[in-house]
XYZ file of C-alpha atoms in Angstrom:
257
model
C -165.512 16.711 119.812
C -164.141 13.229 120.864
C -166.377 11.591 118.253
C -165.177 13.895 115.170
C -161.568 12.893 116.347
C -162.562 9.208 116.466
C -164.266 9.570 113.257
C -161.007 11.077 111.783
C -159.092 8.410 113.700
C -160.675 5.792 111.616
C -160.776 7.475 108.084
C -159.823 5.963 104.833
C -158.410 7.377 102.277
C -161.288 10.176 100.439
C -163.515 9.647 102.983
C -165.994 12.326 103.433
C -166.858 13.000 107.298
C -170.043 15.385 107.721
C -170.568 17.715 110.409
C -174.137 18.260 111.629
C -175.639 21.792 112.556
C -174.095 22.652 116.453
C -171.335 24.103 118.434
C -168.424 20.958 119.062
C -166.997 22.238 122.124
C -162.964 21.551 122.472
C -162.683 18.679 125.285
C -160.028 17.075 124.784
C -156.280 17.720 123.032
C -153.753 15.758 121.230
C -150.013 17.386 121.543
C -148.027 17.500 117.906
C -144.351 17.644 117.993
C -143.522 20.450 115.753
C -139.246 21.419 115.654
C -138.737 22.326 118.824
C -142.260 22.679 120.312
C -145.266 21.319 120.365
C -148.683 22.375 118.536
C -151.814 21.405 120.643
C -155.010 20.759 119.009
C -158.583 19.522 119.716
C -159.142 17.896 116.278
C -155.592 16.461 114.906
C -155.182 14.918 111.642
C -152.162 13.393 111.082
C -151.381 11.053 107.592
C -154.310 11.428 106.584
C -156.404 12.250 103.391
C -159.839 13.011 103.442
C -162.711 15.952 103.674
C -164.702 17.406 106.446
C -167.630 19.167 105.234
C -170.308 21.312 108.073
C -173.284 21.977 107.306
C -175.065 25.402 107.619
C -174.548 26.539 111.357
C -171.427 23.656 112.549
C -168.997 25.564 114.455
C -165.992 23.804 116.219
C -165.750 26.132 119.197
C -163.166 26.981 122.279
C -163.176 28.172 125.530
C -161.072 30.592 128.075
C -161.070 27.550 129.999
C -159.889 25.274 127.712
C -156.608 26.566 126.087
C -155.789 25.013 122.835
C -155.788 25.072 118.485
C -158.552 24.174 116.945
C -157.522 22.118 114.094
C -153.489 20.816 113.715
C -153.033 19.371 110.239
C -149.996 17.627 109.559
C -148.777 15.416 106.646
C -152.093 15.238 104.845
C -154.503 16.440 102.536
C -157.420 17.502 103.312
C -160.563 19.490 102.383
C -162.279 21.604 104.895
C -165.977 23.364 103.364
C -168.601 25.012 105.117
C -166.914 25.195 108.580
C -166.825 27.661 111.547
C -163.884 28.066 114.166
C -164.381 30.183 116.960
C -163.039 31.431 120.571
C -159.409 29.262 120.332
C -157.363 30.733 123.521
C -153.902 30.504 124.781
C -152.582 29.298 128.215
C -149.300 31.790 127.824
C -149.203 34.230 124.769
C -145.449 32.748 124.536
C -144.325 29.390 125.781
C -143.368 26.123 123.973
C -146.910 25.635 123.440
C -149.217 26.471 120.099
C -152.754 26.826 121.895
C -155.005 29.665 120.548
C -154.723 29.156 116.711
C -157.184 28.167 114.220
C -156.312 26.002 111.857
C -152.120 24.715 112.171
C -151.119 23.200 108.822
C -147.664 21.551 108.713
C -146.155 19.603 105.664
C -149.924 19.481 104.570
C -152.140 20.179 101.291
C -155.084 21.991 102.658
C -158.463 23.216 100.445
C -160.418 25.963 102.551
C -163.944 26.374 101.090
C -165.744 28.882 102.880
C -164.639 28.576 106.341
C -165.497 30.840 108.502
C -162.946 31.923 111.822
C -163.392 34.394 114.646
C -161.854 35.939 117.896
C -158.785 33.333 117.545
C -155.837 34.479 120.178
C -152.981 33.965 117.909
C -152.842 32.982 114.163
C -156.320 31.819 112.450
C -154.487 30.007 109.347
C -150.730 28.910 109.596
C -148.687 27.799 106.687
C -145.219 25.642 107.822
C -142.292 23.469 106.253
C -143.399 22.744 102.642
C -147.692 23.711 103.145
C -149.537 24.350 100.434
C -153.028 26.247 101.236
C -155.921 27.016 99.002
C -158.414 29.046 100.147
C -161.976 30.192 98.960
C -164.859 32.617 100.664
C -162.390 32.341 103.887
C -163.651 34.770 106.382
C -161.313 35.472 109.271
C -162.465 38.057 111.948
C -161.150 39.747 114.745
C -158.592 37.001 115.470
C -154.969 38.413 116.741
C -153.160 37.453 112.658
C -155.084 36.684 109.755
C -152.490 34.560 108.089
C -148.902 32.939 108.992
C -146.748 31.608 106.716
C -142.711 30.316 107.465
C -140.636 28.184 105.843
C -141.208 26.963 102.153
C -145.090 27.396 102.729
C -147.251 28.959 100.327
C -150.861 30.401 100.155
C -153.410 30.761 97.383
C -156.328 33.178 98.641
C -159.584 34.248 96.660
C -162.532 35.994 96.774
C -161.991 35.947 101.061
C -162.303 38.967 103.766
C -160.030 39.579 105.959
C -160.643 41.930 108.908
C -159.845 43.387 112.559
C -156.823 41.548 113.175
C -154.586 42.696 116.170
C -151.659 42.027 114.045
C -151.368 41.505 110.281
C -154.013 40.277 107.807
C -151.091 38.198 106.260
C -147.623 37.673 107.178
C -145.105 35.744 105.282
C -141.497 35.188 106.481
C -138.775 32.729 105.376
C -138.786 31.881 101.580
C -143.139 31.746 101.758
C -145.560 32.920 98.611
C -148.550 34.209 98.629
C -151.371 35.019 95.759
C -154.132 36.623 96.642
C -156.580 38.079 94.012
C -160.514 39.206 94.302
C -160.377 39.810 98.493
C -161.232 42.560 101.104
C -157.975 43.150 103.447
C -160.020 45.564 105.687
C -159.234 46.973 109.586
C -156.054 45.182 110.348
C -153.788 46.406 113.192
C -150.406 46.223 111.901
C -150.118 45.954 108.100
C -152.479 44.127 105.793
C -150.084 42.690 103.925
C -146.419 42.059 105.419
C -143.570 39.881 104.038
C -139.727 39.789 105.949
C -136.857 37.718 105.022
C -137.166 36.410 100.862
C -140.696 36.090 101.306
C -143.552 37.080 98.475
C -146.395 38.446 98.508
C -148.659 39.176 94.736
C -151.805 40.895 95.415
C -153.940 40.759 92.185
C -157.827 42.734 92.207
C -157.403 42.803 96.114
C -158.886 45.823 98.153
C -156.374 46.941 101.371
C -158.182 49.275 102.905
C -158.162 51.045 106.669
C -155.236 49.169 107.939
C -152.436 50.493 110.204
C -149.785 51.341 110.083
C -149.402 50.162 106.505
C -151.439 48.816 103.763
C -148.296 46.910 102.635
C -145.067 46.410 104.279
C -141.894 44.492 102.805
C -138.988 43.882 104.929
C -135.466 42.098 105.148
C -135.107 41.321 101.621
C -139.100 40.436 100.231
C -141.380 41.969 97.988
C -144.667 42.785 97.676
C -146.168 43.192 94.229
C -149.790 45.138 94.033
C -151.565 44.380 90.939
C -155.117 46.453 90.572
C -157.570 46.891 93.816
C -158.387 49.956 95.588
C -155.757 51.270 98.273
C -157.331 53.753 100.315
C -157.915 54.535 104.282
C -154.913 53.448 105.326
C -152.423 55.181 107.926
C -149.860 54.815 105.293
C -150.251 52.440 101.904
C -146.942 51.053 101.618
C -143.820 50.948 103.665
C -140.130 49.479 102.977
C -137.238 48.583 105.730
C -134.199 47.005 105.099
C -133.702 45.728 101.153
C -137.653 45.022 101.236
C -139.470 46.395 98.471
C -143.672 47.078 97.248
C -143.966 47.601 94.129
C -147.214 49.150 93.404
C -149.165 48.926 89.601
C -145.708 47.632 88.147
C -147.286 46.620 84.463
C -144.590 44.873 83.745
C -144.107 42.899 86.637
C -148.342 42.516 87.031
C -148.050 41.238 83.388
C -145.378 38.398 84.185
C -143.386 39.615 81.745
């Protein structure tokens, strides 16, 4: 992988950087300060803005043996299409070290177009400080949390599966958004959907199905607003602590009225 970090390294502004068919193996790290800690990543792009674009088969892969995050974005934009992440681990599940995620956005505009991420230890897409993430045909599998968003950050999420994580599909916290519309949230260990503090979730034509122990789960003082989709198969389909609310089929509210 030391010549996709060179190539991003040496990017202008738009430039377009293609990855071939193959597996990049994670061989290297760079460490990115991050408050108080410090996220570690085998491809870091840092002030940048440009695209990387795989073609059919190009995976950027990790090892047991090679603890760290995939992909740290921070202050930039960027446009990632066509990509696989797979088999990111973790050194210690809790330290002051961010190995074993997927993609690590901070501060950053981020376009996912059908990216594809699997068996991730800890959080396949994070969302931090003021992030803004698009994502398209995003497939995230059997990772340990689909989606993790803190601070200001905010996700837009279409026509994307996600499925078998240990922990939630997507988690918001802080003052985060979310809109998701046309997606599967299938399988998912604890909640699909789950906001705490004044986060927001608004879940438009999405299917939550089979998760556990909630479908939907607002705490702290969030909401979570359920606009059309099928809710079915789950241990329970919505679930409320604190001043957290779900509202479910609210016409009104679905309306934006």
């Amino acid at each position: 992988m030391a010549g996709l970090q060179k190539a991003v390294d040496e990017a202008i502004p738009g430039a377009l950087i293609h990855l071939r068919e193959g597996r990049y193996m994670a061989s290297a790290y760079r460490d990115v300060p991050f408050q108080d800690l410090v996220v570690r990543g085998a491809l870091v792009i840092e002030g940048k803005e440009l695209s990387l674009i795989g073609e059919p088969g190009a995976v950027l892969a990790g090892s047991e043996d090679y603890p760290v995050s995939a992909i740290v974005i921070n202050d930039s934009t960027v446009k990632i299409s066509g990509l696989g992440i797979s088999d990111f681990t973790y050194l210690e599940p809790e330290d002051d070290i961010y190995d074993g995620h997927g993609i690590f956005t901070i501060a950053s505009n981020v376009e996912l177009d059908s990216v594809r991420i699997a068996g991730v230890d800890k959080m396949a897409v994070t969302g931090r400080e003021t992030g803004h993430v698009t994502a398209r045909n995003l497939t995230i599998a059997q990772s340990h949390l689909g989606v993790w968003l803190e601070e200001t950050a905010h996700l837009n999420l279409t026509e994307s599966l996600i499925t078998g994580s240990e922990s939630a599909a997507i988690a918001a916290y802080m003052e985060a958004t979310v809109q998701v519309s046309g997606s599967l949230i299938e399988g998912n260990q604890d909640d699909g959907l789950y906001t705490e503090d004044n986060a927001y979730i608004r879940s438009a034509d999405t299917d939550i199905v089979s998760n556990s122990p909630y479908g939907a789960r607002a705490a702290g003082h969030s909401q979570i607003l359920l606009c059309g989709g099928e809710m079915t198969g789950n241990d329970a389909d919505t679930g409320e602590e604190d001043a957290g609310r779900v509202l479910l089929g609210d016409a009104q509210a679905c309306s934006g009225r």
